[in-house]
């Protein structure tokens, strides 16, 4: 199903009511179709909500502006995080969904991390693939035990493992139940992501049926 009526161009695939929906958040230059195959592979039968990043960087869609690689426009990030969280709330109403688990890659993982800190009620949990610290000074959040899987690459030329460790520590300090795995990988998505994410998602509590 494709839709433009909500504030973000997105794709939605309905799924089983007793599985957490996935909010798929692509990397720079991706779009709303990019992560659908990954979503289907890691959470078979789950509903998939996949927005397109509304910012264009020389034609490459992103979820927020950056000033240089790894240097974020934090005012824009804060505003775009609000917009995305509002979109998720509207899409939940429209499609009758419980809070989703984010599955974000790179730029998508970074806005998912920002949303955990700025609008924690939006997500039931998150898989963050190659994320980095989004805010120099993170907002105070109470993540109330929300499960978060962080997947880093030891050879990632964009995100040093130390940076991902700092993010994991910030999320833990905010009360998330964080598992951080460092893989023998670079910045790109690897096969390992599929198995690790699928195994982790299977351990999540199922949403209460309405
Ligand atoms: C990217 O390539 O998108 C960066 O690694 C992460 C970002 O800019 O959010």
PDB file of N, CA and C in Angstrom, residues 58-137:
ATOM      1  N   UNK A  58      21.256  17.293  -2.079  1.00  0.00           N
ATOM      2  CA  UNK A  58      21.598  17.123  -3.502  1.00  0.00           C
ATOM      3  C   UNK A  58      20.819  15.962  -4.121  1.00  0.00           C
ATOM      4  N   UNK A  59      19.557  15.879  -3.777  1.00  0.00           N
ATOM      5  CA  UNK A  59      18.703  14.829  -4.358  1.00  0.00           C
ATOM      6  C   UNK A  59      18.657  13.548  -3.540  1.00  0.00           C
ATOM      7  N   UNK A  60      19.502  13.418  -2.525  1.00  0.00           N
ATOM      8  CA  UNK A  60      19.509  12.197  -1.702  1.00  0.00           C
ATOM      9  C   UNK A  60      18.606  12.407  -0.479  1.00  0.00           C
ATOM     10  N   UNK A  61      17.516  11.619  -0.363  1.00  0.00           N
ATOM     11  CA  UNK A  61      16.635  11.805   0.793  1.00  0.00           C
ATOM     12  C   UNK A  61      17.327  11.465   2.113  1.00  0.00           C
ATOM     13  N   UNK A  62      17.052  12.304   3.115  1.00  0.00           N
ATOM     14  CA  UNK A  62      17.515  12.089   4.482  1.00  0.00           C
ATOM     15  C   UNK A  62      16.403  12.495   5.436  1.00  0.00           C
ATOM     16  N   UNK A  63      16.570  12.149   6.718  1.00  0.00           N
ATOM     17  CA  UNK A  63      15.548  12.507   7.705  1.00  0.00           C
ATOM     18  C   UNK A  63      15.814  13.857   8.381  1.00  0.00           C
ATOM     19  N   UNK A  64      17.047  14.372   8.270  1.00  0.00           N
ATOM     20  CA  UNK A  64      17.359  15.702   8.825  1.00  0.00           C
ATOM     21  C   UNK A  64      18.623  16.215   8.154  1.00  0.00           C
ATOM     22  N   UNK A  65      18.871  17.519   8.297  1.00  0.00           N
ATOM     23  CA  UNK A  65      20.020  18.144   7.633  1.00  0.00           C
ATOM     24  C   UNK A  65      21.320  17.859   8.386  1.00  0.00           C
ATOM     25  N   UNK A  66      22.384  17.782   7.640  1.00  0.00           N
ATOM     26  CA  UNK A  66      23.708  17.743   8.279  1.00  0.00           C
ATOM     27  C   UNK A  66      24.559  18.839   7.657  1.00  0.00           C
ATOM     28  N   UNK A  67      25.545  19.307   8.432  1.00  0.00           N
ATOM     29  CA  UNK A  67      26.417  20.381   7.977  1.00  0.00           C
ATOM     30  C   UNK A  67      27.626  19.789   7.260  1.00  0.00           C
ATOM     31  N   UNK A  68      28.010  18.597   7.653  1.00  0.00           N
ATOM     32  CA  UNK A  68      29.095  17.835   7.021  1.00  0.00           C
ATOM     33  C   UNK A  68      28.874  16.396   7.463  1.00  0.00           C
ATOM     34  N   UNK A  69      29.647  15.454   6.922  1.00  0.00           N
ATOM     35  CA  UNK A  69      29.452  14.064   7.342  1.00  0.00           C
ATOM     36  C   UNK A  69      29.692  13.956   8.851  1.00  0.00           C
ATOM     37  N   UNK A  70      28.704  13.439   9.544  1.00  0.00           N
ATOM     38  CA  UNK A  70      28.827  13.251  10.985  1.00  0.00           C
ATOM     39  C   UNK A  70      28.651  14.529  11.805  1.00  0.00           C
ATOM     40  N   UNK A  71      28.348  15.658  11.136  1.00  0.00           N
ATOM     41  CA  UNK A  71      28.118  16.925  11.866  1.00  0.00           C
ATOM     42  C   UNK A  71      26.683  17.349  11.579  1.00  0.00           C
ATOM     43  N   UNK A  72      25.840  17.249  12.599  1.00  0.00           N
ATOM     44  CA  UNK A  72      24.409  17.424  12.366  1.00  0.00           C
ATOM     45  C   UNK A  72      23.956  18.851  12.640  1.00  0.00           C
ATOM     46  N   UNK A  73      22.934  19.272  11.907  1.00  0.00           N
ATOM     47  CA  UNK A  73      22.233  20.521  12.189  1.00  0.00           C
ATOM     48  C   UNK A  73      21.209  20.167  13.264  1.00  0.00           C
ATOM     49  N   UNK A  74      21.582  20.401  14.519  1.00  0.00           N
ATOM     50  CA  UNK A  74      20.762  19.876  15.632  1.00  0.00           C
ATOM     51  C   UNK A  74      19.410  20.561  15.745  1.00  0.00           C
ATOM     52  N   UNK A  75      19.333  21.849  15.355  1.00  0.00           N
ATOM     53  CA  UNK A  75      18.017  22.518  15.389  1.00  0.00           C
ATOM     54  C   UNK A  75      17.090  21.824  14.394  1.00  0.00           C
ATOM     55  N   UNK A  76      17.620  21.521  13.214  1.00  0.00           N
ATOM     56  CA  UNK A  76      16.805  20.818  12.211  1.00  0.00           C
ATOM     57  C   UNK A  76      16.466  19.410  12.695  1.00  0.00           C
ATOM     58  N   UNK A  77      17.447  18.736  13.306  1.00  0.00           N
ATOM     59  CA  UNK A  77      17.201  17.377  13.821  1.00  0.00           C
ATOM     60  C   UNK A  77      16.054  17.392  14.830  1.00  0.00           C
ATOM     61  N   UNK A  78      16.063  18.379  15.732  1.00  0.00           N
ATOM     62  CA  UNK A  78      14.993  18.432  16.748  1.00  0.00           C
ATOM     63  C   UNK A  78      13.628  18.632  16.089  1.00  0.00           C
ATOM     64  N   UNK A  79      13.577  19.525  15.097  1.00  0.00           N
ATOM     65  CA  UNK A  79      12.296  19.808  14.431  1.00  0.00           C
ATOM     66  C   UNK A  79      11.825  18.579  13.646  1.00  0.00           C
ATOM     67  N   UNK A  80      12.746  17.953  12.921  1.00  0.00           N
ATOM     68  CA  UNK A  80      12.383  16.788  12.082  1.00  0.00           C
ATOM     69  C   UNK A  80      11.992  15.593  12.953  1.00  0.00           C
ATOM     70  N   UNK A  81      12.588  15.516  14.144  1.00  0.00           N
ATOM     71  CA  UNK A  81      12.227  14.430  15.065  1.00  0.00           C
ATOM     72  C   UNK A  81      10.782  14.598  15.514  1.00  0.00           C
ATOM     73  N   UNK A  82      10.399  15.862  15.822  1.00  0.00           N
ATOM     74  CA  UNK A  82       8.990  16.142  16.178  1.00  0.00           C
ATOM     75  C   UNK A  82       8.076  15.750  15.025  1.00  0.00           C
ATOM     76  N   UNK A  83       8.445  16.172  13.808  1.00  0.00           N
ATOM     77  CA  UNK A  83       7.599  15.890  12.635  1.00  0.00           C
ATOM     78  C   UNK A  83       7.427  14.380  12.438  1.00  0.00           C
ATOM     79  N   UNK A  84       8.532  13.637  12.589  1.00  0.00           N
ATOM     80  CA  UNK A  84       8.449  12.189  12.362  1.00  0.00           C
ATOM     81  C   UNK A  84       7.610  11.523  13.453  1.00  0.00           C
ATOM     82  N   UNK A  85       7.797  11.965  14.699  1.00  0.00           N
ATOM     83  CA  UNK A  85       7.003  11.383  15.788  1.00  0.00           C
ATOM     84  C   UNK A  85       5.517  11.696  15.575  1.00  0.00           C
ATOM     85  N   UNK A  86       5.195  12.912  15.104  1.00  0.00           N
ATOM     86  CA  UNK A  86       3.788  13.259  14.824  1.00  0.00           C
ATOM     87  C   UNK A  86       3.243  12.398  13.687  1.00  0.00           C
ATOM     88  N   UNK A  87       4.071  12.156  12.676  1.00  0.00           N
ATOM     89  CA  UNK A  87       3.647  11.283  11.570  1.00  0.00           C
ATOM     90  C   UNK A  87       3.345   9.876  12.090  1.00  0.00           C
ATOM     91  N   UNK A  88       4.220   9.354  12.958  1.00  0.00           N
ATOM     92  CA  UNK A  88       3.996   7.997  13.481  1.00  0.00           C
ATOM     93  C   UNK A  88       2.682   7.950  14.260  1.00  0.00           C
ATOM     94  N   UNK A  89       2.423   8.991  15.072  1.00  0.00           N
ATOM     95  CA  UNK A  89       1.160   9.013  15.837  1.00  0.00           C
ATOM     96  C   UNK A  89      -0.034   9.022  14.876  1.00  0.00           C
ATOM     97  N   UNK A  90       0.037   9.825  13.815  1.00  0.00           N
ATOM     98  CA  UNK A  90      -1.078   9.909  12.852  1.00  0.00           C
ATOM     99  C   UNK A  90      -1.233   8.583  12.094  1.00  0.00           C
ATOM    100  N   UNK A  91      -0.119   7.969  11.745  1.00  0.00           N
ATOM    101  CA  UNK A  91      -0.181   6.689  11.012  1.00  0.00           C
ATOM    102  C   UNK A  91      -0.726   5.577  11.911  1.00  0.00           C
ATOM    103  N   UNK A  92      -0.397   5.634  13.207  1.00  0.00           N
ATOM    104  CA  UNK A  92      -0.954   4.628  14.139  1.00  0.00           C
ATOM    105  C   UNK A  92      -2.472   4.744  14.182  1.00  0.00           C
ATOM    106  N   UNK A  93      -2.975   5.973  14.226  1.00  0.00           N
ATOM    107  CA  UNK A  93      -4.434   6.202  14.206  1.00  0.00           C
ATOM    108  C   UNK A  93      -5.035   5.680  12.908  1.00  0.00           C
ATOM    109  N   UNK A  94      -4.427   6.064  11.804  1.00  0.00           N
ATOM    110  CA  UNK A  94      -4.961   5.716  10.483  1.00  0.00           C
ATOM    111  C   UNK A  94      -5.005   4.189  10.291  1.00  0.00           C
ATOM    112  N   UNK A  95      -3.915   3.519  10.660  1.00  0.00           N
ATOM    113  CA  UNK A  95      -3.804   2.086  10.356  1.00  0.00           C
ATOM    114  C   UNK A  95      -4.124   1.203  11.561  1.00  0.00           C
ATOM    115  N   UNK A  96      -4.424   1.807  12.717  1.00  0.00           N
ATOM    116  CA  UNK A  96      -4.775   1.019  13.899  1.00  0.00           C
ATOM    117  C   UNK A  96      -3.613   0.199  14.440  1.00  0.00           C
ATOM    118  N   UNK A  97      -2.500   0.874  14.698  1.00  0.00           N
ATOM    119  CA  UNK A  97      -1.272   0.167  15.088  1.00  0.00           C
ATOM    120  C   UNK A  97      -0.878   0.449  16.533  1.00  0.00           C
ATOM    121  N   UNK A  98      -0.286  -0.536  17.220  1.00  0.00           N
ATOM    122  CA  UNK A  98       0.385  -0.241  18.494  1.00  0.00           C
ATOM    123  C   UNK A  98       1.708   0.486  18.211  1.00  0.00           C
ATOM    124  N   UNK A  99       2.387   0.930  19.264  1.00  0.00           N
ATOM    125  CA  UNK A  99       3.668   1.631  19.066  1.00  0.00           C
ATOM    126  C   UNK A  99       4.635   0.715  18.318  1.00  0.00           C
ATOM    127  N   UNK A 100       5.304   1.236  17.294  1.00  0.00           N
ATOM    128  CA  UNK A 100       6.215   0.402  16.512  1.00  0.00           C
ATOM    129  C   UNK A 100       7.602   0.281  17.141  1.00  0.00           C
ATOM    130  N   UNK A 101       8.322  -0.726  16.658  1.00  0.00           N
ATOM    131  CA  UNK A 101       9.751  -0.857  16.935  1.00  0.00           C
ATOM    132  C   UNK A 101      10.461  -0.265  15.711  1.00  0.00           C
ATOM    133  N   UNK A 102      11.361   0.691  15.936  1.00  0.00           N
ATOM    134  CA  UNK A 102      12.093   1.267  14.800  1.00  0.00           C
ATOM    135  C   UNK A 102      13.175   0.310  14.338  1.00  0.00           C
ATOM    136  N   UNK A 103      13.356   0.238  13.027  1.00  0.00           N
ATOM    137  CA  UNK A 103      14.501  -0.472  12.438  1.00  0.00           C
ATOM    138  C   UNK A 103      15.149   0.556  11.523  1.00  0.00           C
ATOM    139  N   UNK A 104      16.240   1.158  12.007  1.00  0.00           N
ATOM    140  CA  UNK A 104      16.827   2.273  11.268  1.00  0.00           C
ATOM    141  C   UNK A 104      18.253   1.968  10.881  1.00  0.00           C
ATOM    142  N   UNK A 105      18.606   2.439   9.676  1.00  0.00           N
ATOM    143  CA  UNK A 105      19.969   2.266   9.188  1.00  0.00           C
ATOM    144  C   UNK A 105      20.623   3.640   9.003  1.00  0.00           C
ATOM    145  N   UNK A 106      21.798   3.836   9.590  1.00  0.00           N
ATOM    146  CA  UNK A 106      22.618   5.028   9.376  1.00  0.00           C
ATOM    147  C   UNK A 106      21.805   6.295   9.678  1.00  0.00           C
ATOM    148  N   UNK A 107      21.521   7.142   8.705  1.00  0.00           N
ATOM    149  CA  UNK A 107      20.749   8.351   8.997  1.00  0.00           C
ATOM    150  C   UNK A 107      19.403   8.009   9.647  1.00  0.00           C
ATOM    151  N   UNK A 108      18.790   6.911   9.214  1.00  0.00           N
ATOM    152  CA  UNK A 108      17.523   6.473   9.818  1.00  0.00           C
ATOM    153  C   UNK A 108      17.717   6.003  11.252  1.00  0.00           C
ATOM    154  N   UNK A 109      18.853   5.362  11.540  1.00  0.00           N
ATOM    155  CA  UNK A 109      19.143   4.953  12.924  1.00  0.00           C
ATOM    156  C   UNK A 109      19.363   6.181  13.788  1.00  0.00           C
ATOM    157  N   UNK A 110      19.951   7.226  13.195  1.00  0.00           N
ATOM    158  CA  UNK A 110      20.231   8.429  13.986  1.00  0.00           C
ATOM    159  C   UNK A 110      18.949   9.163  14.368  1.00  0.00           C
ATOM    160  N   UNK A 111      17.975   9.214  13.448  1.00  0.00           N
ATOM    161  CA  UNK A 111      16.730   9.889  13.853  1.00  0.00           C
ATOM    162  C   UNK A 111      15.933   8.987  14.792  1.00  0.00           C
ATOM    163  N   UNK A 112      16.087   7.679  14.670  1.00  0.00           N
ATOM    164  CA  UNK A 112      15.419   6.789  15.639  1.00  0.00           C
ATOM    165  C   UNK A 112      16.006   7.014  17.034  1.00  0.00           C
ATOM    166  N   UNK A 113      17.337   7.155  17.115  1.00  0.00           N
ATOM    167  CA  UNK A 113      17.972   7.422  18.419  1.00  0.00           C
ATOM    168  C   UNK A 113      17.501   8.765  18.960  1.00  0.00           C
ATOM    169  N   UNK A 114      17.394   9.771  18.078  1.00  0.00           N
ATOM    170  CA  UNK A 114      16.914  11.089  18.505  1.00  0.00           C
ATOM    171  C   UNK A 114      15.479  10.981  19.021  1.00  0.00           C
ATOM    172  N   UNK A 115      14.659  10.179  18.342  1.00  0.00           N
ATOM    173  CA  UNK A 115      13.254  10.042  18.749  1.00  0.00           C
ATOM    174  C   UNK A 115      13.147   9.337  20.101  1.00  0.00           C
ATOM    175  N   UNK A 116      14.019   8.352  20.342  1.00  0.00           N
ATOM    176  CA  UNK A 116      14.012   7.684  21.653  1.00  0.00           C
ATOM    177  C   UNK A 116      14.257   8.708  22.757  1.00  0.00           C
ATOM    178  N   UNK A 117      15.149   9.658  22.495  1.00  0.00           N
ATOM    179  CA  UNK A 117      15.501  10.627  23.538  1.00  0.00           C
ATOM    180  C   UNK A 117      14.514  11.785  23.623  1.00  0.00           C
ATOM    181  N   UNK A 118      13.964  12.179  22.484  1.00  0.00           N
ATOM    182  CA  UNK A 118      13.119  13.390  22.451  1.00  0.00           C
ATOM    183  C   UNK A 118      11.628  13.083  22.553  1.00  0.00           C
ATOM    184  N   UNK A 119      11.184  11.971  21.966  1.00  0.00           N
ATOM    185  CA  UNK A 119       9.764  11.595  21.994  1.00  0.00           C
ATOM    186  C   UNK A 119       9.663  10.100  22.316  1.00  0.00           C
ATOM    187  N   UNK A 120      10.106   9.698  23.522  1.00  0.00           N
ATOM    188  CA  UNK A 120      10.231   8.263  23.831  1.00  0.00           C
ATOM    189  C   UNK A 120       8.925   7.482  23.725  1.00  0.00           C
ATOM    190  N   UNK A 121       7.784   8.174  23.870  1.00  0.00           N
ATOM    191  CA  UNK A 121       6.503   7.463  23.812  1.00  0.00           C
ATOM    192  C   UNK A 121       6.219   6.924  22.411  1.00  0.00           C
ATOM    193  N   UNK A 122       6.958   7.405  21.415  1.00  0.00           N
ATOM    194  CA  UNK A 122       6.674   7.044  20.017  1.00  0.00           C
ATOM    195  C   UNK A 122       7.011   5.585  19.717  1.00  0.00           C
ATOM    196  N   UNK A 123       8.046   5.054  20.382  1.00  0.00           N
ATOM    197  CA  UNK A 123       8.590   3.749  19.986  1.00  0.00           C
ATOM    198  C   UNK A 123       8.494   2.734  21.120  1.00  0.00           C
ATOM    199  N   UNK A 124       8.225   1.470  20.733  1.00  0.00           N
ATOM    200  CA  UNK A 124       8.241   0.380  21.715  1.00  0.00           C
ATOM    201  C   UNK A 124       9.655  -0.158  21.885  1.00  0.00           C
ATOM    202  N   UNK A 125      10.546   0.194  20.986  1.00  0.00           N
ATOM    203  CA  UNK A 125      11.927  -0.274  21.033  1.00  0.00           C
ATOM    204  C   UNK A 125      12.593   0.096  19.717  1.00  0.00           C
ATOM    205  N   UNK A 126      13.839  -0.314  19.538  1.00  0.00           N
ATOM    206  CA  UNK A 126      14.530   0.061  18.300  1.00  0.00           C
ATOM    207  C   UNK A 126      15.709  -0.855  18.010  1.00  0.00           C
ATOM    208  N   UNK A 127      15.897  -1.109  16.711  1.00  0.00           N
ATOM    209  CA  UNK A 127      17.131  -1.712  16.208  1.00  0.00           C
ATOM    210  C   UNK A 127      17.863  -0.587  15.480  1.00  0.00           C
ATOM    211  N   UNK A 128      19.033  -0.239  15.973  1.00  0.00           N
ATOM    212  CA  UNK A 128      19.799   0.878  15.405  1.00  0.00           C
ATOM    213  C   UNK A 128      21.025   0.299  14.714  1.00  0.00           C
ATOM    214  N   UNK A 129      21.040   0.392  13.379  1.00  0.00           N
ATOM    215  CA  UNK A 129      22.151  -0.188  12.606  1.00  0.00           C
ATOM    216  C   UNK A 129      23.087   0.940  12.184  1.00  0.00           C
ATOM    217  N   UNK A 130      24.328   0.896  12.682  1.00  0.00           N
ATOM    218  CA  UNK A 130      25.380   1.906  12.432  1.00  0.00           C
ATOM    219  C   UNK A 130      24.959   3.316  12.870  1.00  0.00           C
ATOM    220  N   UNK A 131      24.406   3.455  14.094  1.00  0.00           N
ATOM    221  CA  UNK A 131      24.017   4.798  14.546  1.00  0.00           C
ATOM    222  C   UNK A 131      25.204   5.548  15.131  1.00  0.00           C
ATOM    223  N   UNK A 132      25.013   6.839  15.322  1.00  0.00           N
ATOM    224  CA  UNK A 132      25.969   7.627  16.088  1.00  0.00           C
ATOM    225  C   UNK A 132      25.201   8.540  17.043  1.00  0.00           C
ATOM    226  N   UNK A 133      25.936   9.174  17.949  1.00  0.00           N
ATOM    227  CA  UNK A 133      25.308  10.075  18.922  1.00  0.00           C
ATOM    228  C   UNK A 133      24.615  11.208  18.153  1.00  0.00           C
ATOM    229  N   UNK A 134      23.292  11.391  18.327  1.00  0.00           N
ATOM    230  CA  UNK A 134      22.622  12.437  17.534  1.00  0.00           C
ATOM    231  C   UNK A 134      22.724  13.843  18.131  1.00  0.00           C
ATOM    232  N   UNK A 135      22.729  13.950  19.479  1.00  0.00           N
ATOM    233  CA  UNK A 135      22.706  15.269  20.117  1.00  0.00           C
ATOM    234  C   UNK A 135      23.973  15.468  20.947  1.00  0.00           C
ATOM    235  N   UNK A 136      24.603  16.658  20.841  1.00  0.00           N
ATOM    236  CA  UNK A 136      25.765  16.951  21.684  1.00  0.00           C
ATOM    237  C   UNK A 136      25.355  16.854  23.156  1.00  0.00           C
ATOM    238  N   UNK A 137      24.179  17.430  23.462  1.00  0.00           N
ATOM    239  CA  UNK A 137      23.633  17.316  24.818  1.00  0.00           C
ATOM    240  C   UNK A 137      22.266  16.660  24.682  1.00  0.00           C
TER     241      UNK A 137
END
